[in-house]
Short mmCIF file of C-alpha atoms in Angstrom, two decimals:
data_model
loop_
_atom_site.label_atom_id
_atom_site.label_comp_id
_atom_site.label_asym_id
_atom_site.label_seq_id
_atom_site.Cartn_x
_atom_site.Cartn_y
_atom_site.Cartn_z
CA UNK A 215 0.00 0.00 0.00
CA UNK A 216 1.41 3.32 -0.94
CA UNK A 217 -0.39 6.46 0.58
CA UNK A 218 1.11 9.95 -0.45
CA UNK A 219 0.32 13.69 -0.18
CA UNK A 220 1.89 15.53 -2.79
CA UNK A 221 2.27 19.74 -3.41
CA UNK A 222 3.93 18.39 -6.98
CA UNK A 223 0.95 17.73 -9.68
CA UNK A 224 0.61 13.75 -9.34
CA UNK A 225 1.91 11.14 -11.64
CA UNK A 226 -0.68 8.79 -12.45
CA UNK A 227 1.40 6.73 -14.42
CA UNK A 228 3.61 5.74 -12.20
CA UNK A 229 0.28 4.97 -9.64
CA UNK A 230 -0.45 2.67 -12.27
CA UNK A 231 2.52 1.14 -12.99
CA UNK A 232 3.01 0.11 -9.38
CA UNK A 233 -0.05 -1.94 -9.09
CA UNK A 234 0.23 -3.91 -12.53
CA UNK A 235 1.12 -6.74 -11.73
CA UNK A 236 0.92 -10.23 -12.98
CA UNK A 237 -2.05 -11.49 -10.24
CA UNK A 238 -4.13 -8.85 -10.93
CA UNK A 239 -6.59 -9.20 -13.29
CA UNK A 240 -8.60 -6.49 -12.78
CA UNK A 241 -7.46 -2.44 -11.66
CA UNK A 242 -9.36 0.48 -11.06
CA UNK A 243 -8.50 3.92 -10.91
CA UNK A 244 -10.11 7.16 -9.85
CA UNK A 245 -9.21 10.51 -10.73
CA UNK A 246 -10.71 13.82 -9.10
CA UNK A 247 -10.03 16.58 -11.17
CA UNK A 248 -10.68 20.23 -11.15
CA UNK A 249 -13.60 21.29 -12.66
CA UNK A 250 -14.49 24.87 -14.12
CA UNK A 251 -17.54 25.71 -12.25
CA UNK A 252 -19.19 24.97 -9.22
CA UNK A 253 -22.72 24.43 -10.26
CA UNK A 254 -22.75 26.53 -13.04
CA UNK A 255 -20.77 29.42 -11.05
CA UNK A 256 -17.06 29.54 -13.17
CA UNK A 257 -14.10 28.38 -10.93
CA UNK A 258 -11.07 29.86 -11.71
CA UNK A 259 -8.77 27.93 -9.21
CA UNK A 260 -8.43 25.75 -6.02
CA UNK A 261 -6.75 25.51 -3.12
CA UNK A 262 -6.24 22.08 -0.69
CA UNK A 263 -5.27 22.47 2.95
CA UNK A 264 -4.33 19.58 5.15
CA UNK A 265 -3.71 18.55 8.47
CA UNK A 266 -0.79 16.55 7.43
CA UNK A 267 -0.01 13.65 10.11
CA UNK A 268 -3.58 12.88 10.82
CA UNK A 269 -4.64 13.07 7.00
CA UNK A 270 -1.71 10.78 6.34
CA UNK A 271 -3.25 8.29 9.10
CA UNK A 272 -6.90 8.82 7.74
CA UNK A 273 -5.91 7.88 4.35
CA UNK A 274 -3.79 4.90 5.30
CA UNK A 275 -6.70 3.47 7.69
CA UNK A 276 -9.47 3.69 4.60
CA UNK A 277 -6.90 1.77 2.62
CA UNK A 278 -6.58 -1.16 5.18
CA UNK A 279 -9.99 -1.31 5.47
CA UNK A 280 -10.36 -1.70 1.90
CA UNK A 281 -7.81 -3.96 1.41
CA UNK A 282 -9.03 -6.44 3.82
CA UNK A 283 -12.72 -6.29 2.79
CA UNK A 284 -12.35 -7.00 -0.75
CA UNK A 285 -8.85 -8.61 -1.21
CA UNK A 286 -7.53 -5.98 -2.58
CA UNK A 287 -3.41 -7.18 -3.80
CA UNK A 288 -2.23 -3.26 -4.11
CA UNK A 289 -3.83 0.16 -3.09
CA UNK A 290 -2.37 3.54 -4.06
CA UNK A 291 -3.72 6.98 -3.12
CA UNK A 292 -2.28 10.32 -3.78
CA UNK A 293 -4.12 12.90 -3.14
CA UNK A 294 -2.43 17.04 -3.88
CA UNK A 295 -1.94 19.88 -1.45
CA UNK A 296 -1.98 23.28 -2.50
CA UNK A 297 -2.99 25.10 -5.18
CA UNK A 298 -4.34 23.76 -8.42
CA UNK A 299 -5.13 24.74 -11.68
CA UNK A 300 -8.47 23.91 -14.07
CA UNK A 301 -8.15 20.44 -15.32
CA UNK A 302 -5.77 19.22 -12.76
CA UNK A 303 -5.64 15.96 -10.76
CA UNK A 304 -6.70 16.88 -7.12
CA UNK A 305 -6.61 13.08 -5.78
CA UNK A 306 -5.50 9.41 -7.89
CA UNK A 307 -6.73 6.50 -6.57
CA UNK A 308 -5.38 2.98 -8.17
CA UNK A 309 -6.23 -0.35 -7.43
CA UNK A 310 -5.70 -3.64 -7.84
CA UNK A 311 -7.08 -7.17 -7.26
CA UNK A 312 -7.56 -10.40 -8.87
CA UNK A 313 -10.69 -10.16 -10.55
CA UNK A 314 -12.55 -6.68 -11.66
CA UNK A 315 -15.91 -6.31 -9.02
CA UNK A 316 -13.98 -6.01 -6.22
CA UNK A 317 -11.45 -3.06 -8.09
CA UNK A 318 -14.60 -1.38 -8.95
CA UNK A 319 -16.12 -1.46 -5.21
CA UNK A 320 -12.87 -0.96 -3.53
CA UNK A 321 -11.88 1.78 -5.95
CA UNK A 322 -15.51 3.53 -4.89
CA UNK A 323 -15.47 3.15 -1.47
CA UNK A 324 -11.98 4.59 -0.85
CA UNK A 325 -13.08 7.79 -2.82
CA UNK A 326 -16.37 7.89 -1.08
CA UNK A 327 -15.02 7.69 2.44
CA UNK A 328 -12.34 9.64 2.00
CA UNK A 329 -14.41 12.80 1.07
CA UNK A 330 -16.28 12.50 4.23
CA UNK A 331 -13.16 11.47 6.86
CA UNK A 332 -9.97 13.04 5.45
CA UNK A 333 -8.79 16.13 7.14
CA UNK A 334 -8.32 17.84 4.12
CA UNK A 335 -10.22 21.03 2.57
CA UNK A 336 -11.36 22.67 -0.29
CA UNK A 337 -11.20 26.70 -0.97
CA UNK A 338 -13.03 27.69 -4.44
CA UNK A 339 -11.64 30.48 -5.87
CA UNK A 340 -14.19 32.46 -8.22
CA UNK A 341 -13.51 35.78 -10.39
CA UNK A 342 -15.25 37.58 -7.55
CA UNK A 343 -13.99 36.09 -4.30
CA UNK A 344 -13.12 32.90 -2.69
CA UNK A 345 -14.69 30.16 -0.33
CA UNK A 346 -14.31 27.53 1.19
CA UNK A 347 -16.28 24.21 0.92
CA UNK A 348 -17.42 22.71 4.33
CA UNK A 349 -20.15 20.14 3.71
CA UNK A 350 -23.13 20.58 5.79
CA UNK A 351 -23.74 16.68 7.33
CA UNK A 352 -21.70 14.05 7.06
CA UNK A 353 -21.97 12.35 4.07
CA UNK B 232 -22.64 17.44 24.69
CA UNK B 233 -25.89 19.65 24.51
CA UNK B 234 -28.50 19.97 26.93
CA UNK B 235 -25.87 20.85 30.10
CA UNK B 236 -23.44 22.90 28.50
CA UNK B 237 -22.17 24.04 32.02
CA UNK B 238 -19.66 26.56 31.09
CA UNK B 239 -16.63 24.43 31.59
CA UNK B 240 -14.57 27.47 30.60
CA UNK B 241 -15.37 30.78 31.60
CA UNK B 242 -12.84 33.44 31.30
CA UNK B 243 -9.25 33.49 30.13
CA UNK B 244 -8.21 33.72 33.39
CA UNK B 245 -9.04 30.77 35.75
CA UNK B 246 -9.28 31.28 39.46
CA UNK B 247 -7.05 29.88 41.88
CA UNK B 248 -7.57 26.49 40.43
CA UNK B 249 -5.06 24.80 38.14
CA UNK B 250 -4.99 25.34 34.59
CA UNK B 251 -3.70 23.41 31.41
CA UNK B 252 -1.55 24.05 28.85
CA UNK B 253 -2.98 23.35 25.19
CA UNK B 254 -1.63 23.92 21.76
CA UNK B 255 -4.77 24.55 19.30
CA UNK B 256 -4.72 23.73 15.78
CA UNK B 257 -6.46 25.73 13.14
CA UNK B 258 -7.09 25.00 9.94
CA UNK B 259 -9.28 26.21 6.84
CA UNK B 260 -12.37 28.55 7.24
CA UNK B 261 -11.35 28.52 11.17
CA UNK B 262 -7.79 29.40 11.05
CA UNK B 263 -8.57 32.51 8.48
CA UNK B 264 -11.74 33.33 10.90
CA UNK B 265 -8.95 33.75 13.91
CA UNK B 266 -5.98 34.87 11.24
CA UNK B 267 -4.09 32.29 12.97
CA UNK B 268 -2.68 28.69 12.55
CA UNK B 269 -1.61 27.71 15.97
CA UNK B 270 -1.95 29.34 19.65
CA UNK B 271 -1.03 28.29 22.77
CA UNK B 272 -3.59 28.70 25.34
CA UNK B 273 -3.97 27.81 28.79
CA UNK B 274 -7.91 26.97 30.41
CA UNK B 275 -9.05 25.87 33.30
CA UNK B 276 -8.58 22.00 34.67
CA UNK B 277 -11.01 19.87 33.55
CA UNK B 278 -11.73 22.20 30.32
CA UNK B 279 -13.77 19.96 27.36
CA UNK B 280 -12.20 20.35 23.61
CA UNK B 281 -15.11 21.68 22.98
CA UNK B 282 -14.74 24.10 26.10
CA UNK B 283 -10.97 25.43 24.91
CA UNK B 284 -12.79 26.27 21.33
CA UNK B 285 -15.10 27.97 22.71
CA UNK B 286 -12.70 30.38 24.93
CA UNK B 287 -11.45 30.87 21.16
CA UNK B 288 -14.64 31.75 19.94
CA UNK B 289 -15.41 34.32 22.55
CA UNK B 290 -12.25 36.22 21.44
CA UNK B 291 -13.15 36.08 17.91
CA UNK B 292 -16.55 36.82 16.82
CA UNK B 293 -16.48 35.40 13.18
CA UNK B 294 -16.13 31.84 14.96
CA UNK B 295 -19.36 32.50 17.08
CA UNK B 296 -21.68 29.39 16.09
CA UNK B 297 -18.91 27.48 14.99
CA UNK B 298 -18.85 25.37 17.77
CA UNK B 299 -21.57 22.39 16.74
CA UNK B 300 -19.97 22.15 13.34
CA UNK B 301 -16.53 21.61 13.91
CA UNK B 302 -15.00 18.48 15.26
CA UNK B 303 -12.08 17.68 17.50
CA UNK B 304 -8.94 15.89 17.50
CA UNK B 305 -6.71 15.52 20.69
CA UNK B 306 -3.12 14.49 19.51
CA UNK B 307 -4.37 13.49 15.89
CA UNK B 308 -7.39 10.99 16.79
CA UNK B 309 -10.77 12.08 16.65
CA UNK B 310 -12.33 12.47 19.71
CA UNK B 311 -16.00 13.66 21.11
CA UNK B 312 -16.41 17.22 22.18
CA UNK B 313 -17.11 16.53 25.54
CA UNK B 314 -13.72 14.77 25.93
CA UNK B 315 -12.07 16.17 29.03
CA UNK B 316 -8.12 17.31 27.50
CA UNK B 317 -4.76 16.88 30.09
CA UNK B 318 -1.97 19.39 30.70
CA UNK B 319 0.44 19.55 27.05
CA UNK B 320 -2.77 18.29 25.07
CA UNK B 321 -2.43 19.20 21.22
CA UNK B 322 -5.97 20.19 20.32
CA UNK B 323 -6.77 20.38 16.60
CA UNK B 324 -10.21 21.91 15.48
CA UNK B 325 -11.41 20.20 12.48
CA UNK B 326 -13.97 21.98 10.31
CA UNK B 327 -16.48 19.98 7.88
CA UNK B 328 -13.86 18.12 5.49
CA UNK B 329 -14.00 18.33 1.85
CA UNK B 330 -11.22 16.37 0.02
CA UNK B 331 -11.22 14.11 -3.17
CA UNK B 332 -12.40 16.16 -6.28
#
């Protein structure tokens, strides 16, 4: 398992590369990039903050939990600090496991739980100020 | 954590009782609200995380009301806000999280 924050932009590739490997037949990957607009709104940047350590832990946990409920062989997750740009990879999640339905599920779950767990957050930047994005429940 | 919110932490300055020594955390809409990252703050024995953040919050009006929707962590594990925090306790205030894309 490889867990990484990064302030560089990530390098899927190499994400990739690391879990394709001979007994798995199936990988998944995730990528969470930045989109233009917020519901409609343009978005002209972003910004991720993180409480390092604890994030690091967060992160690390979700990928156990993964591994060990669907058999997962390799999990990767990177997921980018600072600002980004339009179009950019914010987080890369790979994969891998002997046969595809439990890449898939794995490959969901990590994403979903991350975005509710991970102390990391999101400022929106916007031609005419800036916010930033604090879900309202959990989930 | 409702109901009894006996103010566990009243003023900066306890009485003659002992006080601890806490280093709070800020991050993201709460660390611009109080133009600060980290502070070192002492509070009264006994204070709640949720207690020191609100000695905070009384110092800095935009985090009025922030109280029920931030969480806590006490030396990098989530805890509940009613958790009672020892003498050299790291205190990090988490607001609502919003990673991934």
């Amino acid at each position: 398992m490889n867990i990484r924050l990064t302030h560089e932009p990530i390098d899927a590739g190499a994400l990739i590369q690391r879990v394709t490997r001979p007994g798995n037949g199936g990988i998944c990957t995730f990528f969470g990039i930045v989109r233009d607009n917020m519901d409609g709104r343009p978005v002209t940047k972003l910004e991720y903050e993180a409480f390092e350590p604890m994030a690091l832990q967060e992160l690390e946990r979700i990928g156990r939990q993964a591994e060990q409920r669907w058999g997962l062989t390799d999990v990767e997750i990177e997921h980018r600090i600072g600002e980004l740009r339009i179009g950019e990879a914010s987080v890369v999640i790979a994969v891998g496991a002997p046969h595809r339905a439990e890449a898939f599920e794995a490959c969901r779950y990590i994403i979903d739980t991350l975005k509710t767990t991970v102390p990391i957050w999101k400022k929106e930047f916007y031609r005419d100020g800036a916010v930033w994005i604090e879900p309202t429940a959990a989930g | 954590m409702n109901g009894s919110t006996a103010p566990q932490v009243a003023a900066d300055a306890p009485e003659a009782g002992a006080s601890i020594r806490v280093s709070l955390l800020l991050f993201a809409s709460v660390a611009e609200a109080a133009g600060e990252r980290r502070r070192e703050v002492r509070a009264p024995s006994g204070s709640t995380a949720r207690g020191v953040f609100e000695q905070l919050a009384a110092h800095v009006p935009a985090l009025a009301g922030r109280a029920d929707h931030v969480s806590f962590a006490r030396n990098q594990q989530f805890v509940p806000p009613d958790t009672v925090l020892q003498d050299g306790d790291e205190l990090a205030v988490i607001p609502p999280v919003s990673g991934g894309a």
